[in-house]
């Protein structure tokens, strides 16, 4: 993985891997808070949030050097797997880093520490009789552990920002002016961007359910976002719920919202809720993303990750590309190996006119919320 400042490579035998509790061991957050490759999803705050959604034990591995200093970390959670063998090898129980999380694979100071963490993870999976699934931030795990094999997954769309906080966030002034035009239109239509609170959560969650129904994706349970918002309010540096609101007289209405989560150098855009009528008129999500990018840039973060795009979502990819992002390939690693064709996404794209997708879009939102809670118990 990416080398930490001042770290020197060493043999894997020099790294001792131990299980720790990120909630009580201050070294965990101290390490992931300074490692350049660590994402928001490595932080103990996210690990606690994830535990509220998925009641499965966390295995938090820390590689220690001879002085007891952490030289790498790897969080793992055992998944239940889909019953009755549905989904084949990909749907089987696994030790995952991390389930329902974009990227939280090993981060370490040098390859020897990474290898030691991977070997420890494989040994634990072997003892449990399950598969290992890793979602690394960078795809350089090849050859570190026998039979740990990476396969292509999706593209994630990353905006690389200059280190100078006074410089333009985007790749050109022309793009900045074009995007700012959309933001001014939102402002002219009365849209303002604010930090969301618990008073906004129910309104935002309804918009989120509608967005997930539109894209035929299983929704995450409300308790996840309640815990996530609590974590953001406890530590604003970790993230925030950003909402776009309009006011009509004394009434205040949430028309869009996103969670924005911060790692060491990367901000992750996640979990969009959107009033589709307002979106067609006023571009509230553009206002939210513009605000989030500028906040991240001013805070000195270097990358803004707008996230992965599932198979067939061409309109979503176009939205993310317009911000000047670079599509970067994402790989997932499995032990024992899974053939690439079993990992590749299948099924109809949302724009394909599938009868199943069309029918799903007519399902009441409470039913989609219940279905999402059931599905995510096993993924």
Short mmCIF file of C-alpha atoms in Angstrom, two decimals:
data_model
loop_
_atom_site.label_atom_id
_atom_site.label_comp_id
_atom_site.label_asym_id
_atom_site.label_seq_id
_atom_site.Cartn_x
_atom_site.Cartn_y
_atom_site.Cartn_z
CA UNK A 1 0.00 0.00 0.00
CA UNK A 2 0.99 3.63 0.10
CA UNK A 3 4.07 4.21 2.20
CA UNK A 4 3.69 6.18 5.39
CA UNK A 5 6.02 9.04 6.12
CA UNK A 6 9.30 7.82 7.56
CA UNK A 7 8.30 4.15 7.38
CA UNK A 8 10.91 1.63 6.33
CA UNK A 9 10.08 -1.71 4.74
CA UNK A 10 10.83 -4.80 6.78
CA UNK A 11 10.18 -8.51 6.72
CA UNK A 12 6.64 -9.71 7.46
CA UNK A 13 8.00 -11.62 10.46
CA UNK A 14 8.96 -8.28 12.04
CA UNK A 15 5.27 -7.27 12.11
CA UNK A 16 3.09 -8.82 14.81
CA UNK A 17 -0.64 -8.81 14.00
CA UNK A 18 -3.03 -8.42 16.91
CA UNK A 19 -6.77 -7.93 17.27
CA UNK A 20 -7.60 -4.56 18.82
CA UNK A 21 -10.73 -2.59 19.65
CA UNK A 22 -10.78 0.63 17.57
CA UNK A 23 -13.31 2.14 19.97
CA UNK A 24 -10.93 1.93 22.94
CA UNK A 25 -7.44 1.77 21.40
CA UNK A 26 -6.47 5.37 20.59
CA UNK A 27 -3.73 4.17 18.25
CA UNK A 28 -6.30 3.09 15.65
CA UNK A 29 -7.76 6.51 14.87
CA UNK A 30 -4.37 8.15 15.36
CA UNK A 31 -3.00 5.88 12.63
CA UNK A 32 -5.84 6.06 10.11
CA UNK A 33 -6.16 9.79 10.74
CA UNK A 34 -2.68 10.38 9.32
CA UNK A 35 -2.21 7.60 6.75
CA UNK A 36 -2.69 9.15 3.30
CA UNK A 37 -4.57 6.13 1.90
CA UNK A 38 -7.02 5.80 4.80
CA UNK A 39 -10.62 6.54 3.90
CA UNK A 40 -13.46 7.69 6.14
CA UNK A 41 -14.53 4.05 6.24
CA UNK A 42 -11.41 3.06 8.18
CA UNK A 43 -12.28 5.34 11.08
CA UNK A 44 -13.70 3.90 14.27
CA UNK A 45 -16.72 6.18 13.82
CA UNK A 46 -17.74 4.34 10.65
CA UNK A 47 -17.05 0.95 12.23
CA UNK A 48 -19.45 1.83 15.05
CA UNK A 49 -22.05 3.06 12.57
CA UNK A 50 -21.79 -0.11 10.52
CA UNK A 51 -22.27 -2.21 13.66
CA UNK A 52 -25.66 -0.59 14.24
CA UNK A 53 -26.83 -1.78 10.83
CA UNK A 54 -25.29 -5.23 10.79
CA UNK A 55 -25.09 -7.10 14.06
CA UNK A 56 -21.99 -9.12 13.29
CA UNK A 57 -18.67 -8.96 15.18
CA UNK A 58 -15.82 -6.81 13.95
CA UNK A 59 -12.33 -8.22 13.64
CA UNK A 60 -9.96 -5.24 13.73
CA UNK A 61 -6.42 -6.30 12.90
CA UNK A 62 -3.46 -4.06 13.69
CA UNK A 63 0.09 -4.83 12.58
CA UNK A 64 2.59 -3.73 15.20
CA UNK A 65 6.31 -3.17 14.75
CA UNK A 66 8.94 -4.13 17.34
CA UNK A 67 8.24 -0.96 19.30
CA UNK A 68 4.48 -1.58 19.52
CA UNK A 69 3.73 1.15 16.99
CA UNK A 70 0.92 0.39 14.52
CA UNK A 71 2.31 -0.13 11.01
CA UNK A 72 -0.96 -1.12 9.34
CA UNK A 73 -4.64 -1.91 9.95
CA UNK A 74 -7.29 -4.13 8.41
CA UNK A 75 -10.95 -4.10 9.58
CA UNK A 76 -12.99 -7.22 8.80
CA UNK A 77 -16.62 -8.22 9.37
CA UNK A 78 -18.09 -11.67 8.80
CA UNK A 79 -21.20 -11.62 6.61
CA UNK A 80 -24.06 -14.08 6.86
CA UNK A 81 -24.20 -14.84 3.15
CA UNK A 82 -27.35 -15.33 1.09
CA UNK A 83 -29.39 -18.40 2.14
CA UNK A 84 -29.87 -21.50 -0.03
CA UNK A 85 -26.71 -20.87 -2.04
CA UNK A 86 -28.28 -17.98 -3.95
CA UNK A 87 -25.58 -15.90 -5.60
CA UNK A 88 -23.06 -18.73 -5.79
CA UNK A 89 -19.58 -18.08 -4.46
CA UNK A 90 -20.14 -14.33 -4.41
CA UNK A 91 -23.18 -14.72 -2.17
CA UNK A 92 -21.53 -17.14 0.26
CA UNK A 93 -20.56 -16.14 3.82
CA UNK A 94 -17.30 -14.22 3.86
CA UNK A 95 -14.90 -12.22 5.97
CA UNK A 96 -15.16 -8.83 4.33
CA UNK A 97 -13.38 -5.52 4.54
CA UNK A 98 -16.02 -4.15 4.78
CA UNK A 99 -19.58 -5.14 3.90
CA UNK A 100 -21.75 -2.42 2.29
CA UNK A 101 -18.71 -0.13 2.26
CA UNK A 102 -16.93 1.18 -0.85
CA UNK A 103 -13.27 0.89 0.19
CA UNK A 104 -11.79 -0.18 3.51
CA UNK A 105 -9.12 -2.73 2.72
CA UNK A 106 -5.69 -2.84 4.36
CA UNK A 107 -3.66 0.33 4.77
CA UNK A 108 -0.07 -0.03 5.92
CA UNK A 109 3.32 1.61 5.94
CA UNK A 110 4.99 -0.95 3.67
CA UNK A 111 4.20 -4.16 1.73
CA UNK A 112 5.55 -6.41 4.49
CA UNK A 113 3.00 -5.03 6.94
CA UNK A 114 0.25 -5.38 4.33
CA UNK A 115 1.24 -9.00 3.71
CA UNK A 116 1.21 -9.78 7.43
CA UNK A 117 -2.30 -8.35 7.78
CA UNK A 118 -3.55 -10.26 4.74
CA UNK A 119 -2.07 -13.52 5.98
CA UNK A 120 -3.72 -13.02 9.38
CA UNK A 121 -7.07 -12.30 7.70
CA UNK A 122 -6.80 -15.41 5.54
CA UNK A 123 -5.95 -17.56 8.56
CA UNK A 124 -9.05 -16.33 10.37
CA UNK A 125 -11.26 -16.94 7.35
CA UNK A 126 -9.82 -20.41 6.94
CA UNK A 127 -10.59 -21.22 10.57
CA UNK A 128 -14.17 -19.99 10.08
CA UNK A 129 -14.57 -21.87 6.80
CA UNK A 130 -15.49 -18.72 4.86
CA UNK A 131 -14.13 -16.70 1.96
CA UNK A 132 -12.14 -13.45 2.19
CA UNK A 133 -13.32 -10.37 0.28
CA UNK A 134 -11.17 -7.23 0.30
CA UNK A 135 -12.03 -3.79 -1.05
CA UNK A 136 -8.71 -1.96 -1.10
CA UNK A 137 -8.39 1.79 -1.59
CA UNK A 138 -5.60 1.07 -4.09
CA UNK A 139 -5.21 -2.06 -6.16
CA UNK A 140 -1.73 -3.24 -5.32
CA UNK A 141 -2.33 -6.42 -3.31
CA UNK A 142 -1.25 -8.77 -6.10
CA UNK A 143 1.33 -11.38 -5.16
CA UNK A 144 1.34 -10.65 -1.43
CA UNK A 145 -0.58 -13.77 -0.37
CA UNK A 146 -0.97 -17.01 -2.37
CA UNK A 147 -4.40 -17.45 -3.97
CA UNK A 148 -5.53 -13.93 -3.06
CA UNK A 149 -6.63 -12.76 -6.50
CA UNK A 150 -8.01 -9.41 -7.63
CA UNK A 151 -10.76 -9.04 -10.21
CA UNK A 152 -12.22 -5.92 -11.89
CA UNK A 153 -15.32 -4.48 -10.24
CA UNK A 154 -16.49 -0.98 -11.22
CA UNK A 155 -15.21 2.51 -11.89
CA UNK A 156 -15.13 5.16 -9.18
CA UNK A 157 -15.09 8.82 -10.16
CA UNK A 158 -12.43 10.92 -8.41
CA UNK A 159 -11.76 14.65 -8.59
CA UNK A 160 -8.08 15.36 -7.92
CA UNK A 161 -7.77 18.79 -6.34
CA UNK A 162 -4.66 20.98 -6.14
CA UNK A 163 -2.87 21.24 -2.81
CA UNK A 164 -3.09 25.04 -2.89
CA UNK A 165 -6.42 25.96 -1.21
CA UNK A 166 -6.45 29.23 -3.15
CA UNK A 167 -6.27 27.46 -6.52
CA UNK A 168 -9.24 26.47 -8.64
CA UNK A 169 -10.85 23.21 -7.45
CA UNK A 170 -11.43 22.03 -10.99
CA UNK A 171 -9.28 21.29 -13.99
CA UNK A 172 -10.12 24.57 -15.72
CA UNK A 173 -11.74 27.94 -15.13
CA UNK A 174 -14.11 27.15 -17.98
CA UNK A 175 -15.46 24.09 -16.16
CA UNK A 176 -15.69 26.10 -12.95
CA UNK A 177 -17.78 28.79 -14.66
CA UNK A 178 -20.06 26.18 -16.28
CA UNK A 179 -20.68 24.43 -12.97
CA UNK A 180 -21.11 27.70 -11.10
CA UNK A 181 -23.86 28.62 -13.56
CA UNK A 182 -25.88 25.61 -12.33
CA UNK A 183 -25.29 26.61 -8.72
CA UNK A 184 -26.44 30.18 -9.40
CA UNK A 185 -29.61 28.78 -10.97
CA UNK A 186 -30.27 26.79 -7.81
CA UNK A 187 -29.72 29.90 -5.72
CA UNK A 188 -32.03 31.92 -7.96
CA UNK A 189 -34.74 29.30 -7.39
CA UNK A 190 -34.39 29.75 -3.64
CA UNK A 191 -32.19 26.73 -2.88
CA UNK A 192 -29.76 27.11 0.00
CA UNK A 193 -27.25 24.59 1.34
CA UNK A 194 -27.27 23.92 5.07
CA UNK A 195 -25.91 21.41 7.55
CA UNK A 196 -28.65 18.88 8.22
CA UNK A 197 -29.81 17.87 11.68
CA UNK A 198 -31.96 15.16 13.23
CA UNK A 199 -34.97 17.35 12.46
CA UNK A 200 -34.22 16.81 8.76
CA UNK A 201 -33.55 13.08 8.90
CA UNK A 202 -37.05 11.76 8.21
CA UNK A 203 -37.58 14.13 5.28
CA UNK A 204 -34.17 13.26 3.86
CA UNK A 205 -34.74 9.51 4.32
CA UNK A 206 -37.95 9.60 2.27
CA UNK A 207 -36.04 11.26 -0.55
CA UNK A 208 -33.28 8.66 -0.22
CA UNK A 209 -35.79 5.79 -0.41
CA UNK A 210 -37.26 7.30 -3.57
CA UNK A 211 -33.81 7.65 -5.17
CA UNK A 212 -32.92 4.05 -4.36
CA UNK A 213 -36.25 2.83 -5.72
CA UNK A 214 -35.65 4.74 -8.95
CA UNK A 215 -32.24 3.07 -9.39
CA UNK A 216 -33.58 -0.36 -8.36
CA UNK A 217 -31.08 -0.62 -5.50
CA UNK A 218 -31.83 -1.95 -1.99
CA UNK A 219 -32.11 0.88 0.53
CA UNK A 220 -30.11 0.98 3.74
CA UNK A 221 -32.10 1.06 7.02
CA UNK A 222 -32.90 4.32 8.75
CA UNK A 223 -30.99 3.27 11.88
CA UNK A 224 -27.75 3.37 9.87
CA UNK A 225 -28.28 7.03 9.03
CA UNK A 226 -29.40 7.89 12.55
CA UNK A 227 -26.11 6.48 13.84
CA UNK A 228 -24.14 8.14 11.01
CA UNK A 229 -25.65 11.55 11.70
CA UNK A 230 -24.91 11.14 15.41
CA UNK A 231 -21.27 10.34 14.55
CA UNK A 232 -21.04 13.41 12.33
CA UNK A 233 -22.50 15.67 14.99
CA UNK A 234 -20.09 14.24 17.57
CA UNK A 235 -17.12 14.87 15.25
CA UNK A 236 -17.81 17.38 12.44
CA UNK A 237 -14.37 16.63 10.98
CA UNK A 238 -15.60 13.10 10.21
CA UNK A 239 -18.48 14.27 8.04
CA UNK A 240 -21.82 15.98 7.71
CA UNK A 241 -25.30 15.64 6.33
CA UNK A 242 -25.58 18.43 3.79
CA UNK A 243 -29.13 19.39 2.78
CA UNK A 244 -30.55 21.64 0.09
CA UNK A 245 -33.62 23.48 1.34
CA UNK A 246 -36.19 25.87 -0.07
CA UNK A 247 -38.39 28.22 1.92
CA UNK A 248 -41.91 29.27 1.04
CA UNK A 249 -43.07 31.83 3.53
CA UNK A 250 -42.32 30.32 6.91
CA UNK A 251 -42.13 26.74 5.61
CA UNK A 252 -38.77 25.04 5.16
CA UNK A 253 -38.58 22.02 2.84
CA UNK A 254 -35.65 19.65 2.24
CA UNK A 255 -35.38 18.94 -1.51
CA UNK A 256 -32.07 17.05 -1.53
CA UNK A 257 -29.34 15.83 0.77
CA UNK A 258 -26.05 13.96 0.78
CA UNK A 259 -23.67 12.61 3.39
CA UNK A 260 -20.08 13.76 2.96
CA UNK A 261 -17.44 11.76 4.87
CA UNK A 262 -13.77 12.64 5.29
CA UNK A 263 -10.70 10.43 5.31
CA UNK A 264 -7.13 11.65 5.63
CA UNK A 265 -6.81 13.04 2.11
CA UNK A 266 -10.09 11.95 0.49
CA UNK A 267 -13.67 13.09 0.87
CA UNK A 268 -16.31 10.51 -0.01
CA UNK A 269 -19.71 11.49 -1.40
CA UNK A 270 -22.39 9.05 -0.25
CA UNK A 271 -26.12 8.41 0.15
CA UNK A 272 -28.12 10.85 -1.98
CA UNK A 273 -31.73 11.77 -1.32
CA UNK A 274 -33.48 13.84 -3.96
CA UNK A 275 -36.84 15.39 -4.77
CA UNK A 276 -37.03 14.60 -8.48
CA UNK A 277 -39.36 17.52 -9.22
CA UNK A 278 -36.99 19.98 -7.61
CA UNK A 279 -34.05 18.34 -9.38
CA UNK A 280 -35.59 18.97 -12.79
CA UNK A 281 -36.12 22.65 -11.96
CA UNK A 282 -33.41 23.80 -9.60
CA UNK A 283 -30.30 21.54 -9.60
CA UNK A 284 -30.14 21.14 -5.80
CA UNK A 285 -27.64 18.25 -5.94
CA UNK A 286 -25.31 20.41 -8.03
CA UNK A 287 -25.44 23.01 -5.27
CA UNK A 288 -24.66 20.32 -2.66
CA UNK A 289 -21.71 18.88 -4.57
CA UNK A 290 -20.31 22.35 -5.36
CA UNK A 291 -20.45 23.25 -1.66
CA UNK A 292 -18.93 19.92 -0.56
CA UNK A 293 -16.04 20.13 -3.03
CA UNK A 294 -15.15 23.66 -1.98
CA UNK A 295 -15.33 22.78 1.72
CA UNK A 296 -13.04 19.80 1.18
CA UNK A 297 -10.59 21.83 -0.88
CA UNK A 298 -10.47 24.59 1.74
CA UNK A 299 -9.81 21.95 4.42
CA UNK A 300 -6.77 20.73 2.52
CA UNK A 301 -8.13 17.41 1.27
CA UNK A 302 -6.70 16.29 -2.06
CA UNK A 303 -9.29 13.95 -3.53
CA UNK A 304 -13.08 14.11 -3.80
CA UNK A 305 -14.50 10.68 -4.56
CA UNK A 306 -17.99 10.85 -6.05
CA UNK A 307 -18.22 7.08 -5.78
CA UNK A 308 -18.77 4.02 -7.90
CA UNK A 309 -21.35 3.68 -10.65
CA UNK A 310 -23.25 0.37 -10.98
CA UNK A 311 -23.64 -1.35 -14.32
CA UNK A 312 -25.99 0.45 -16.70
CA UNK A 313 -26.28 3.77 -14.86
CA UNK A 314 -25.00 5.92 -17.73
CA UNK A 315 -26.80 9.07 -16.53
CA UNK A 316 -25.13 8.77 -13.11
CA UNK A 317 -21.71 8.38 -14.75
CA UNK A 318 -22.37 11.48 -16.86
CA UNK A 319 -23.30 13.46 -13.74
CA UNK A 320 -20.04 12.50 -12.05
CA UNK A 321 -17.90 13.15 -15.11
CA UNK A 322 -19.14 16.71 -15.48
CA UNK A 323 -17.25 17.65 -12.29
CA UNK A 324 -13.94 16.91 -13.99
CA UNK A 325 -13.49 13.55 -12.31
CA UNK A 326 -11.19 10.79 -13.49
CA UNK A 327 -12.75 7.31 -13.77
CA UNK A 328 -10.52 4.98 -11.75
CA UNK A 329 -10.87 1.18 -11.86
CA UNK A 330 -11.85 -0.57 -8.65
CA UNK A 331 -10.72 -4.12 -7.95
CA UNK A 332 -11.92 -6.57 -5.37
CA UNK A 333 -9.76 -9.35 -4.00
CA UNK A 334 -10.90 -12.84 -3.04
CA UNK A 335 -9.42 -15.79 -1.25
CA UNK A 336 -9.96 -18.44 -2.48
CA UNK A 337 -10.19 -16.91 -5.98
CA UNK A 338 -13.51 -16.28 -7.71
CA UNK A 339 -13.66 -16.33 -11.53
CA UNK A 340 -14.04 -12.78 -12.88
CA UNK A 341 -17.29 -13.68 -14.66
CA UNK A 342 -18.90 -14.48 -11.29
CA UNK A 343 -18.01 -11.04 -9.93
CA UNK A 344 -19.14 -9.06 -12.99
CA UNK A 345 -22.43 -7.25 -12.49
CA UNK A 346 -25.36 -8.65 -14.40
CA UNK A 347 -29.00 -7.82 -14.86
CA UNK A 348 -30.94 -5.09 -16.65
CA UNK A 349 -29.82 -1.51 -16.51
CA UNK A 350 -32.32 0.99 -15.06
CA UNK A 351 -32.89 2.50 -18.48
CA UNK A 352 -33.45 -0.76 -20.28
CA UNK A 353 -37.23 -0.86 -19.89
CA UNK A 354 -37.12 -4.00 -17.75
CA UNK A 355 -40.59 -4.94 -16.52
CA UNK A 356 -39.16 -5.90 -13.14
CA UNK A 357 -37.53 -2.49 -12.72
CA UNK A 358 -40.68 -0.69 -13.88
CA UNK A 359 -42.76 -2.68 -11.41
CA UNK A 360 -40.32 -2.01 -8.58
CA UNK A 361 -40.61 1.74 -9.16
CA UNK A 362 -44.32 1.48 -8.29
CA UNK A 363 -43.74 -0.27 -4.97
CA UNK A 364 -44.64 1.90 -1.94
CA UNK A 365 -41.61 3.37 -0.18
CA UNK A 366 -42.24 1.63 3.17
CA UNK A 367 -42.17 -1.70 1.35
CA UNK A 368 -38.84 -0.85 -0.33
CA UNK A 369 -37.45 0.13 3.08
CA UNK A 370 -38.50 -3.24 4.53
CA UNK A 371 -37.04 -5.11 1.55
CA UNK A 372 -33.77 -3.23 1.93
CA UNK A 373 -33.54 -4.12 5.62
CA UNK A 374 -34.02 -7.79 4.80
CA UNK A 375 -31.58 -7.86 1.87
CA UNK A 376 -28.79 -6.05 3.70
CA UNK A 377 -28.89 -8.57 6.55
CA UNK A 378 -27.18 -11.06 4.25
CA UNK A 379 -24.95 -8.99 1.92
#
